[in-house]
Amino acid sequence: MGANAILKSRMEELGLTQEELAGRMNSALAEITGRPGDVSARTVRNLLNGTSRRPIGRTCAALERVFGCPVEDLGFSAPRTMHHPQEDPVRRRTFIASATGTAAAAAAVPLIAQRRAVGMADVARAAAGMNALVEADDRQGGHGELEKAAVKGRNSVLELQQRNAGERVRRALYALAAEYSTIAAWSCIDARNLDQAQRHLNESATYAGLSQDGPTEMRVWVNLSMLAYQRQNWPEALAAAQAAQASSTARRDPFFDSLARARAALAYSALGDGRTAVRSLGAAQDAFTRTPERERPRWTAFYGQAELDHLGAVVHYNSGHHTHAEAMAYRALAKIPTAFRRNRALATTQLALAQLHQGDAEQAVVTAADVFTIMGGDPLPGRMRTLIGDFHRGLFVLAPSASYARDWADRMRTDWSRA
């Protein structure tokens, strides 16, 4: 007598525990017979461990209703009164009369017409679509089409929530809904559509809470900090970063602790507390060096030593340490993968700003012009346009009549509208 590996696999696919399967079977029996079922977790255990190889008709009827297939496909032998003819797939599913009587059969809905239950395979397919959007953001940055695609993905996940699913599957689907909403929000942040970003993040926070998934909730806090930073609401940016830092996810994994501390450093620098900002940046670096190798969600791929150096350049720039900012920007650009075009362009803009504020305006113009080359003619995300605008204004304050400033103005007129 061996365990029923087929049933175990089907339960895992649907994310069902023994107690949940018993509950589903009882609900199925109530639909079929009009009376509450009496399946217990012990019944399911016996089905799993091989004690019950030929369940009684009521149990078979419930199993077939829950899984949408004959019990033979679940590793069982059906009672002789329930054997399904092989020549007709539809008639194979008309088992209910023999199992529960004529009255029950009249009330039953053919299984072929039922909506298929949702399992972890569906979650994996939805996650693959989300990962493709993350990769698109890495290349190009936030834009309207990315937001629309993320909203469409979220709606598809929420449609899956309307089907039968176990608790594990439901939580995974809520986590995906939160991830898709966060991608939509981030796209709006990058495009400087901040009010719309706030709406997406509000939805994302709800789904993340329902998912009870730590990394997903962590991502929402980080994006709330980013949004507040873009709104120049420095206290809120700091509060969101501190909430991320205090989360159980950050306490358990130095990677997430480092990410939260880096966001806090940015907020401190914007608030004018340069000393605390640099100290928080150092703590983020220390935590990152202690980060163990383990599998993490795809969205975390952007955060590594290169991104930490890039954020360090911003922190030092905000704190007035322009030499350090330049050095950190160079370090970041040496490590940012070429596929992360948006991040390379942002770090290049940060480098140009650091050079400009050290008085090296001509070199800064050369550096800033590389931004258009890196983006390859793709539209500049709104966040990048803001930085380029800051550079442009700073250049004409510092060297309004220089020939290289006029050359830059010509380049801006040519490339700005196209990009």
CSV table of C-alpha atoms in Angstrom, one decimal:
chain,number,residue,atom,x,y,z
A,1,MET,CA,0.0,0.0,0.0
A,2,GLY,CA,1.6,3.2,-1.2
A,3,ALA,CA,0.9,6.9,-0.9
A,4,ASN,CA,-1.3,8.5,-3.6
A,5,ALA,CA,1.3,10.7,-5.3
A,6,ILE,CA,-1.2,11.8,-8.0
A,7,LEU,CA,-3.7,13.2,-5.5
A,8,LYS,CA,-0.9,14.9,-3.6
A,9,SER,CA,0.4,16.5,-6.8
A,10,ARG,CA,-3.0,17.8,-7.7
A,11,MET,CA,-3.5,19.2,-4.3
A,12,GLU,CA,-0.2,21.0,-4.5
A,13,GLU,CA,-1.1,22.4,-7.9
A,14,LEU,CA,-4.3,23.9,-6.4
A,15,GLY,CA,-2.5,25.0,-3.2
A,16,LEU,CA,-4.9,22.9,-1.1
A,17,THR,CA,-4.2,21.7,2.4
A,18,GLN,CA,-5.9,18.5,3.8
A,19,GLU,CA,-8.4,20.6,5.7
A,20,GLU,CA,-9.2,22.8,2.7
A,21,LEU,CA,-9.7,19.8,0.4
A,22,ALA,CA,-12.1,18.3,3.0
A,23,GLY,CA,-14.0,21.6,3.1
A,24,ARG,CA,-14.2,21.7,-0.7
A,25,MET,CA,-15.5,18.1,-0.8
A,26,ASN,CA,-18.2,18.9,1.7
A,27,SER,CA,-19.2,22.0,-0.3
A,28,ALA,CA,-19.4,19.8,-3.4
A,29,LEU,CA,-21.6,17.2,-1.6
A,30,ALA,CA,-23.9,20.0,-0.5
A,31,GLU,CA,-24.3,21.1,-4.1
A,32,ILE,CA,-24.9,17.6,-5.3
A,33,THR,CA,-27.1,16.2,-2.6
A,34,GLY,CA,-28.5,19.3,-0.9
A,35,ARG,CA,-27.2,18.1,2.4
A,36,PRO,CA,-23.9,19.0,4.3
A,37,GLY,CA,-21.1,16.6,3.6
A,38,ASP,CA,-19.2,14.8,6.4
A,39,VAL,CA,-15.7,14.6,4.9
A,40,SER,CA,-12.9,15.2,7.5
A,41,ALA,CA,-9.2,15.9,7.3
A,42,ARG,CA,-8.7,12.3,8.4
A,43,THR,CA,-10.7,11.1,5.3
A,44,VAL,CA,-8.3,13.1,3.1
A,45,ARG,CA,-5.3,11.7,5.0
A,46,ASN,CA,-6.5,8.2,4.2
A,47,LEU,CA,-6.9,9.1,0.6
A,48,LEU,CA,-3.4,10.4,0.5
A,49,ASN,CA,-1.6,7.7,2.4
A,50,GLY,CA,-3.2,4.9,0.4
A,51,THR,CA,-5.5,3.5,3.0
A,52,SER,CA,-8.5,4.3,0.8
A,53,ARG,CA,-7.9,3.1,-2.8
A,54,ARG,CA,-11.5,2.5,-3.7
A,55,PRO,CA,-13.5,5.3,-2.0
A,56,ILE,CA,-17.2,5.1,-1.6
A,57,GLY,CA,-19.5,6.7,-4.2
A,58,ARG,CA,-20.1,9.9,-2.2
A,59,THR,CA,-16.4,10.5,-1.7
A,60,CYS,CA,-15.7,9.8,-5.4
A,61,ALA,CA,-18.5,12.2,-6.5
A,62,ALA,CA,-17.0,15.0,-4.3
A,63,LEU,CA,-13.4,14.4,-5.6
A,64,GLU,CA,-14.6,14.5,-9.2
A,65,ARG,CA,-16.5,17.7,-8.6
A,66,VAL,CA,-13.5,19.4,-6.9
A,67,PHE,CA,-10.8,18.4,-9.4
A,68,GLY,CA,-13.0,18.2,-12.5
A,69,CYS,CA,-11.8,14.8,-13.6
A,70,PRO,CA,-12.7,11.1,-13.0
A,71,VAL,CA,-11.4,9.5,-9.9
A,72,GLU,CA,-9.3,7.1,-12.0
A,73,ASP,CA,-7.3,10.2,-13.1
A,74,LEU,CA,-6.6,10.9,-9.4
A,75,GLY,CA,-5.1,7.5,-8.7
A,76,PHE,CA,-8.2,5.7,-7.4
A,77,SER,CA,-10.4,2.8,-8.4
A,78,ALA,CA,-14.0,3.8,-8.7
A,79,PRO,CA,-16.9,1.6,-7.4
A,80,ARG,CA,-18.3,-0.5,-10.2
A,81,THR,CA,-21.5,1.6,-10.2
A,82,MET,CA,-19.3,4.7,-11.1
A,83,HIS,CA,-17.1,3.3,-13.9
A,84,HIS,CA,-17.0,5.8,-16.7
A,85,PRO,CA,-17.3,4.7,-20.4
A,86,GLN,CA,-14.1,5.4,-22.2
A,87,GLU,CA,-15.6,6.2,-25.6
A,88,ASP,CA,-17.4,9.4,-24.5
A,89,PRO,CA,-15.5,12.0,-22.5
A,90,VAL,CA,-18.7,13.9,-21.7
A,91,ARG,CA,-20.5,10.8,-20.4
A,92,ARG,CA,-17.5,10.0,-18.3
A,93,ARG,CA,-18.5,13.0,-16.2
A,94,THR,CA,-22.2,12.0,-15.7
A,95,PHE,CA,-21.4,9.9,-12.6
A,96,ILE,CA,-23.6,11.7,-10.1
A,97,ALA,CA,-26.8,9.6,-10.5
A,98,SER,CA,-25.1,6.3,-9.6
A,99,ALA,CA,-23.3,7.9,-6.7
A,100,THR,CA,-26.1,9.9,-5.0
A,101,GLY,CA,-29.4,9.0,-6.6
A,102,THR,CA,-31.8,10.5,-9.1
A,103,ALA,CA,-32.7,13.6,-7.1
A,104,ALA,CA,-29.0,14.6,-6.8
A,105,ALA,CA,-28.4,14.0,-10.4
A,106,ALA,CA,-31.2,16.5,-11.4
A,107,ALA,CA,-29.5,19.2,-9.3
A,108,ALA,CA,-26.0,18.6,-10.5
A,109,VAL,CA,-24.1,20.7,-13.0
A,110,PRO,CA,-22.1,18.8,-15.6
A,111,LEU,CA,-18.4,19.2,-14.7
A,112,ILE,CA,-17.5,19.9,-18.3
A,113,ALA,CA,-19.3,23.2,-18.0
A,114,GLN,CA,-17.7,24.2,-14.7
A,115,ARG,CA,-14.9,26.8,-14.5
A,116,ARG,CA,-11.5,25.2,-14.1
A,117,ALA,CA,-9.9,25.6,-10.7
A,118,VAL,CA,-6.8,27.8,-10.4
A,119,GLY,CA,-3.4,26.3,-9.4
A,120,MET,CA,0.2,27.3,-9.0
A,121,ALA,CA,0.8,26.6,-12.7
A,122,ASP,CA,-1.6,29.6,-13.4
A,123,VAL,CA,0.3,31.7,-10.9
A,124,ALA,CA,3.6,30.8,-12.7
A,125,ARG,CA,2.2,31.9,-16.0
A,126,ALA,CA,0.9,35.2,-14.6
A,127,ALA,CA,4.3,35.8,-12.9
A,128,ALA,CA,6.1,35.3,-16.3
A,129,GLY,CA,4.0,38.1,-17.8
A,130,MET,CA,4.9,40.3,-14.9
A,131,ASN,CA,8.7,39.6,-15.2
A,132,ALA,CA,8.5,40.6,-18.9
A,133,LEU,CA,7.2,44.0,-17.8
A,134,VAL,CA,10.0,44.4,-15.3
A,135,GLU,CA,12.5,43.7,-18.1
A,136,ALA,CA,10.8,46.3,-20.3
A,137,ASP,CA,11.1,48.9,-17.5
A,138,ASP,CA,14.8,48.1,-17.1
A,139,ARG,CA,15.4,48.9,-20.8
A,140,GLN,CA,13.2,51.9,-21.3
A,141,GLY,CA,11.8,53.2,-18.1
A,142,GLY,CA,8.2,54.2,-17.3
A,143,HIS,CA,5.8,55.1,-20.0
A,144,GLY,CA,2.1,54.9,-20.8
A,145,GLU,CA,2.1,51.6,-22.6
A,146,LEU,CA,3.9,49.9,-19.7
A,147,GLU,CA,1.3,51.2,-17.2
A,148,LYS,CA,-1.6,49.9,-19.5
A,149,ALA,CA,0.1,46.5,-19.8
A,150,ALA,CA,0.5,46.3,-16.0
A,151,VAL,CA,-3.1,47.2,-15.4
A,152,LYS,CA,-4.2,44.6,-17.9
A,153,GLY,CA,-2.1,42.0,-16.1
A,154,ARG,CA,-3.5,43.0,-12.7
A,155,ASN,CA,-7.1,42.6,-14.0
A,156,SER,CA,-6.3,39.2,-15.4
A,157,VAL,CA,-5.0,38.1,-12.0
A,158,LEU,CA,-8.1,39.4,-10.3
A,159,GLU,CA,-10.2,37.4,-12.7
A,160,LEU,CA,-8.4,34.3,-11.7
A,161,GLN,CA,-9.3,35.1,-8.1
A,162,GLN,CA,-12.9,34.5,-9.0
A,163,ARG,CA,-12.3,30.8,-9.5
A,164,ASN,CA,-11.8,28.0,-7.1
A,165,ALA,CA,-8.3,28.1,-5.5
A,166,GLY,CA,-6.6,27.1,-2.3
A,167,GLU,CA,-5.3,29.5,0.3
A,168,ARG,CA,-1.7,29.3,-0.9
A,169,VAL,CA,-2.8,30.0,-4.5
A,170,ARG,CA,-5.1,32.9,-3.4
A,171,ARG,CA,-2.2,34.6,-1.5
A,172,ALA,CA,0.1,34.2,-4.4
A,173,LEU,CA,-2.5,35.7,-6.7
A,174,TYR,CA,-2.9,38.7,-4.4
A,175,ALA,CA,0.8,39.1,-4.3
A,176,LEU,CA,0.8,39.2,-8.1
A,177,ALA,CA,-2.0,41.7,-8.2
A,178,ALA,CA,0.1,43.9,-5.9
A,179,GLU,CA,3.2,43.4,-8.1
A,180,TYR,CA,1.3,44.4,-11.3
A,181,SER,CA,-0.2,47.4,-9.5
A,182,THR,CA,3.2,48.4,-8.3
A,183,ILE,CA,4.7,48.2,-11.8
A,184,ALA,CA,1.9,50.5,-13.0
A,185,ALA,CA,2.6,52.8,-10.1
A,186,TRP,CA,6.4,52.8,-10.7
A,187,SER,CA,5.8,53.5,-14.4
A,188,CYS,CA,3.8,56.6,-13.4
A,189,ILE,CA,6.5,57.7,-10.9
A,190,ASP,CA,9.1,57.4,-13.6
A,191,ALA,CA,6.9,59.3,-16.0
A,192,ARG,CA,6.2,61.9,-13.3
A,193,ASN,CA,2.4,61.2,-13.4
A,194,LEU,CA,2.4,61.3,-9.6
A,195,ASP,CA,-1.3,61.4,-8.8
A,196,GLN,CA,-2.0,58.3,-10.9
A,197,ALA,CA,1.0,56.6,-9.2
A,198,GLN,CA,-0.6,57.3,-5.8
A,199,ARG,CA,-3.8,55.6,-6.9
A,200,HIS,CA,-2.0,52.5,-8.1
A,201,LEU,CA,0.0,52.3,-4.9
A,202,ASN,CA,-3.1,52.6,-2.8
A,203,GLU,CA,-4.5,49.5,-4.6
A,204,SER,CA,-1.1,47.8,-4.4
A,205,ALA,CA,-1.0,48.2,-0.6
A,206,THR,CA,-4.4,46.6,-0.3
A,207,TYR,CA,-3.4,43.5,-2.4
A,208,ALA,CA,0.0,43.3,-0.6
A,209,GLY,CA,-1.8,43.1,2.8
A,210,LEU,CA,-4.1,40.4,1.5
A,211,SER,CA,-1.2,38.4,0.2
A,212,GLN,CA,0.6,38.3,3.6
A,213,ASP,CA,3.8,38.2,1.5
A,214,GLY,CA,6.7,40.1,3.1
A,215,PRO,CA,8.8,41.0,0.0
A,216,THR,CA,5.6,42.2,-1.7
A,217,GLU,CA,4.7,44.5,1.2
A,218,MET,CA,8.3,45.7,1.3
A,219,ARG,CA,8.1,46.7,-2.3
A,220,VAL,CA,5.1,48.8,-1.7
A,221,TRP,CA,6.8,50.7,1.2
A,222,VAL,CA,9.8,51.3,-1.0
A,223,ASN,CA,7.7,52.7,-3.8
A,224,LEU,CA,5.7,54.8,-1.4
A,225,SER,CA,9.0,56.3,-0.3
A,226,MET,CA,10.1,56.9,-3.9
A,227,LEU,CA,6.8,58.6,-4.7
A,228,ALA,CA,7.0,60.9,-1.7
A,229,TYR,CA,10.6,61.7,-2.7
A,230,GLN,CA,9.4,62.7,-6.2
A,231,ARG,CA,6.7,64.8,-4.6
A,232,GLN,CA,9.4,66.5,-2.5
A,233,ASN,CA,7.5,65.4,0.6
A,234,TRP,CA,10.7,64.5,2.4
A,235,PRO,CA,9.1,63.6,5.8
A,236,GLU,CA,6.8,61.1,4.2
A,237,ALA,CA,9.6,59.7,2.1
A,238,LEU,CA,11.6,59.1,5.3
A,239,ALA,CA,8.5,57.6,7.2
A,240,ALA,CA,7.9,55.1,4.4
A,241,ALA,CA,11.6,54.1,4.3
A,242,GLN,CA,11.6,53.6,8.0
A,243,ALA,CA,8.5,51.5,7.8
A,244,ALA,CA,10.3,49.3,5.3
A,245,GLN,CA,13.3,49.1,7.5
A,246,ALA,CA,11.2,48.1,10.5
A,247,SER,CA,9.4,45.3,8.5
A,248,SER,CA,10.0,41.6,9.4
A,249,THR,CA,11.3,41.1,5.9
A,250,ALA,CA,14.1,43.6,6.4
A,251,ARG,CA,14.9,42.2,9.8
A,252,ARG,CA,15.3,38.7,8.3
A,253,ASP,CA,17.2,39.5,5.1
A,254,PRO,CA,20.1,42.1,5.0
A,255,PHE,CA,19.3,42.6,1.3
A,256,PHE,CA,16.0,44.3,2.1
A,257,ASP,CA,17.4,46.0,5.1
A,258,SER,CA,20.0,47.6,2.8
A,259,LEU,CA,17.4,48.7,0.4
A,260,ALA,CA,15.3,50.3,3.1
A,261,ARG,CA,18.3,52.1,4.6
A,262,ALA,CA,19.4,53.4,1.2
A,263,ARG,CA,15.9,55.0,0.8
A,264,ALA,CA,16.2,56.5,4.2
A,265,ALA,CA,19.5,58.0,3.3
A,266,LEU,CA,18.0,59.7,0.3
A,267,ALA,CA,15.2,61.2,2.5
A,268,TYR,CA,17.7,62.4,5.2
A,269,SER,CA,19.9,64.0,2.5
A,270,ALA,CA,16.8,65.8,1.0
A,271,LEU,CA,15.9,67.0,4.5
A,272,GLY,CA,19.3,68.6,4.8
A,273,ASP,CA,20.6,66.1,7.4
A,274,GLY,CA,23.7,65.2,5.5
A,275,ARG,CA,25.5,63.6,8.4
A,276,THR,CA,22.7,61.2,9.2
A,277,ALA,CA,22.2,60.5,5.5
A,278,VAL,CA,25.8,59.4,5.0
A,279,ARG,CA,25.6,57.3,8.2
A,280,SER,CA,22.5,55.6,6.9
A,281,LEU,CA,24.2,55.1,3.5
A,282,GLY,CA,27.1,53.4,5.3
A,283,ALA,CA,24.7,51.1,7.2
A,284,ALA,CA,23.0,50.2,3.8
A,285,GLN,CA,26.5,49.3,2.4
A,286,ASP,CA,27.3,47.2,5.5
A,287,ALA,CA,24.0,45.3,5.3
A,288,PHE,CA,24.5,44.7,1.6
A,289,THR,CA,27.9,43.1,2.2
A,290,ARG,CA,26.2,40.7,4.5
A,291,THR,CA,23.6,39.7,2.0
A,292,PRO,CA,23.4,35.9,1.5
A,293,GLU,CA,22.9,34.4,-1.9
A,294,ARG,CA,19.3,33.3,-2.2
A,295,GLU,CA,16.4,33.4,-4.6
A,296,ARG,CA,14.4,36.7,-4.5
A,297,PRO,CA,11.6,38.2,-6.6
A,298,ARG,CA,12.5,39.3,-10.1
A,299,TRP,CA,11.8,43.0,-9.2
A,300,THR,CA,14.7,43.1,-6.8
A,301,ALA,CA,17.2,42.5,-9.7
A,302,PHE,CA,17.7,46.3,-10.1
A,303,TYR,CA,19.2,46.6,-6.6
A,304,GLY,CA,22.9,45.6,-6.4
A,305,GLN,CA,26.2,47.3,-5.7
A,306,ALA,CA,25.8,49.4,-8.8
A,307,GLU,CA,22.4,50.8,-7.7
A,308,LEU,CA,23.7,51.4,-4.2
A,309,ASP,CA,26.6,53.4,-5.6
A,310,HIS,CA,24.1,55.3,-7.8
A,311,LEU,CA,21.9,56.2,-4.8
A,312,GLY,CA,25.1,57.1,-2.9
A,313,ALA,CA,25.9,59.6,-5.7
A,314,VAL,CA,22.5,61.2,-5.2
A,315,VAL,CA,22.9,61.3,-1.4
A,316,HIS,CA,26.3,63.0,-1.6
A,317,TYR,CA,25.0,65.4,-4.3
A,318,ASN,CA,22.1,66.4,-2.1
A,319,SER,CA,24.5,66.8,0.9
A,320,GLY,CA,26.8,69.1,-1.1
A,321,HIS,CA,29.6,66.6,-1.4
A,322,HIS,CA,30.0,66.9,-5.1
A,323,THR,CA,33.4,65.3,-5.4
A,324,HIS,CA,32.1,62.2,-3.6
A,325,ALA,CA,29.0,62.3,-5.8
A,326,GLU,CA,31.1,62.2,-8.9
A,327,ALA,CA,33.2,59.3,-7.6
A,328,MET,CA,30.1,57.3,-6.7
A,329,ALA,CA,28.5,58.0,-10.1
A,330,TYR,CA,31.6,56.7,-11.8
A,331,ARG,CA,31.6,53.6,-9.6
A,332,ALA,CA,27.9,53.0,-10.5
A,333,LEU,CA,28.5,53.3,-14.2
A,334,ALA,CA,31.3,50.8,-14.1
A,335,LYS,CA,28.9,48.2,-12.7
A,336,ILE,CA,25.4,49.0,-14.1
A,337,PRO,CA,24.6,46.3,-16.8
A,338,THR,CA,24.1,47.6,-20.3
A,339,ALA,CA,20.6,46.2,-20.4
A,340,PHE,CA,19.6,48.6,-17.6
A,341,ARG,CA,19.6,51.6,-20.0
A,342,ARG,CA,17.3,53.8,-17.9
A,343,ASN,CA,19.5,53.3,-14.8
A,344,ARG,CA,22.7,54.0,-16.8
A,345,ALA,CA,21.2,57.2,-18.2
A,346,LEU,CA,20.1,58.3,-14.8
A,347,ALA,CA,23.5,57.7,-13.3
A,348,THR,CA,25.1,59.5,-16.2
A,349,THR,CA,22.8,62.6,-15.6
A,350,GLN,CA,23.8,62.4,-11.9
A,351,LEU,CA,27.5,62.4,-12.9
A,352,ALA,CA,27.0,65.4,-15.2
A,353,LEU,CA,25.3,67.3,-12.3
A,354,ALA,CA,28.2,66.5,-10.0
A,355,GLN,CA,30.7,67.8,-12.5
A,356,LEU,CA,28.7,70.9,-13.2
A,357,HIS,CA,28.6,71.8,-9.5
A,358,GLN,CA,32.3,71.5,-9.3
A,359,GLY,CA,32.7,74.1,-12.0
A,360,ASP,CA,33.7,71.7,-14.8
A,361,ALA,CA,30.9,72.8,-17.0
A,362,GLU,CA,32.5,71.8,-20.4
A,363,GLN,CA,33.1,68.2,-19.3
A,364,ALA,CA,29.6,68.1,-17.7
A,365,VAL,CA,28.1,68.9,-21.1
A,366,VAL,CA,30.0,66.1,-22.8
A,367,THR,CA,28.7,63.7,-20.0
A,368,ALA,CA,25.1,64.9,-20.2
A,369,ALA,CA,25.0,64.4,-24.0
A,370,ASP,CA,25.7,60.7,-23.5
A,371,VAL,CA,22.2,60.4,-22.0
A,372,PHE,CA,20.6,60.7,-25.4
A,373,THR,CA,23.0,58.2,-26.8
A,374,ILE,CA,22.3,55.7,-24.1
A,375,MET,CA,18.5,55.9,-24.5
A,376,GLY,CA,19.0,55.4,-28.2
A,377,GLY,CA,16.2,57.7,-29.3
A,378,ASP,CA,13.6,56.2,-26.9
A,379,PRO,CA,11.4,58.7,-25.0
A,380,LEU,CA,13.1,60.0,-21.9
A,381,PRO,CA,11.0,59.1,-18.8
A,382,GLY,CA,9.6,62.1,-17.0
A,383,ARG,CA,12.0,61.6,-14.0
A,384,MET,CA,15.0,61.8,-16.3
A,385,ARG,CA,13.6,64.8,-18.1
A,386,THR,CA,13.4,66.6,-14.7
A,387,LEU,CA,17.1,65.9,-14.0
A,388,ILE,CA,18.1,67.0,-17.5
A,389,GLY,CA,16.1,70.2,-17.0
A,390,ASP,CA,17.9,70.8,-13.8
A,391,PHE,CA,21.2,70.4,-15.6
A,392,HIS,CA,20.2,72.7,-18.4
A,393,ARG,CA,19.2,75.5,-16.1
A,394,GLY,CA,22.3,75.0,-14.0
A,395,LEU,CA,24.5,75.2,-17.0
A,396,PHE,CA,23.2,78.5,-18.2
A,397,VAL,CA,23.5,80.0,-14.7
A,398,LEU,CA,27.2,78.9,-14.6
A,399,ALA,CA,28.3,79.5,-18.3
A,400,PRO,CA,25.5,81.3,-20.2
A,401,SER,CA,27.7,82.6,-23.0
A,402,ALA,CA,30.1,79.7,-23.4
A,403,SER,CA,30.3,78.1,-26.9
A,404,TYR,CA,29.8,74.6,-25.4
A,405,ALA,CA,26.6,75.9,-23.7
A,406,ARG,CA,25.3,77.0,-27.0
A,407,ASP,CA,26.2,73.7,-28.5
A,408,TRP,CA,24.3,72.0,-25.7
A,409,ALA,CA,21.3,74.2,-26.4
A,410,ASP,CA,21.3,73.1,-30.0
A,411,ARG,CA,21.6,69.4,-29.0
A,412,MET,CA,18.7,69.9,-26.7
A,413,ARG,CA,16.5,71.4,-29.4
A,414,THR,CA,17.4,68.5,-31.7
A,415,ASP,CA,17.1,65.6,-29.3
A,416,TRP,CA,14.7,66.7,-26.6
A,417,SER,CA,11.5,66.5,-28.6
A,418,ARG,CA,12.6,63.3,-30.3
A,419,ALA,CA,13.5,61.7,-27.0
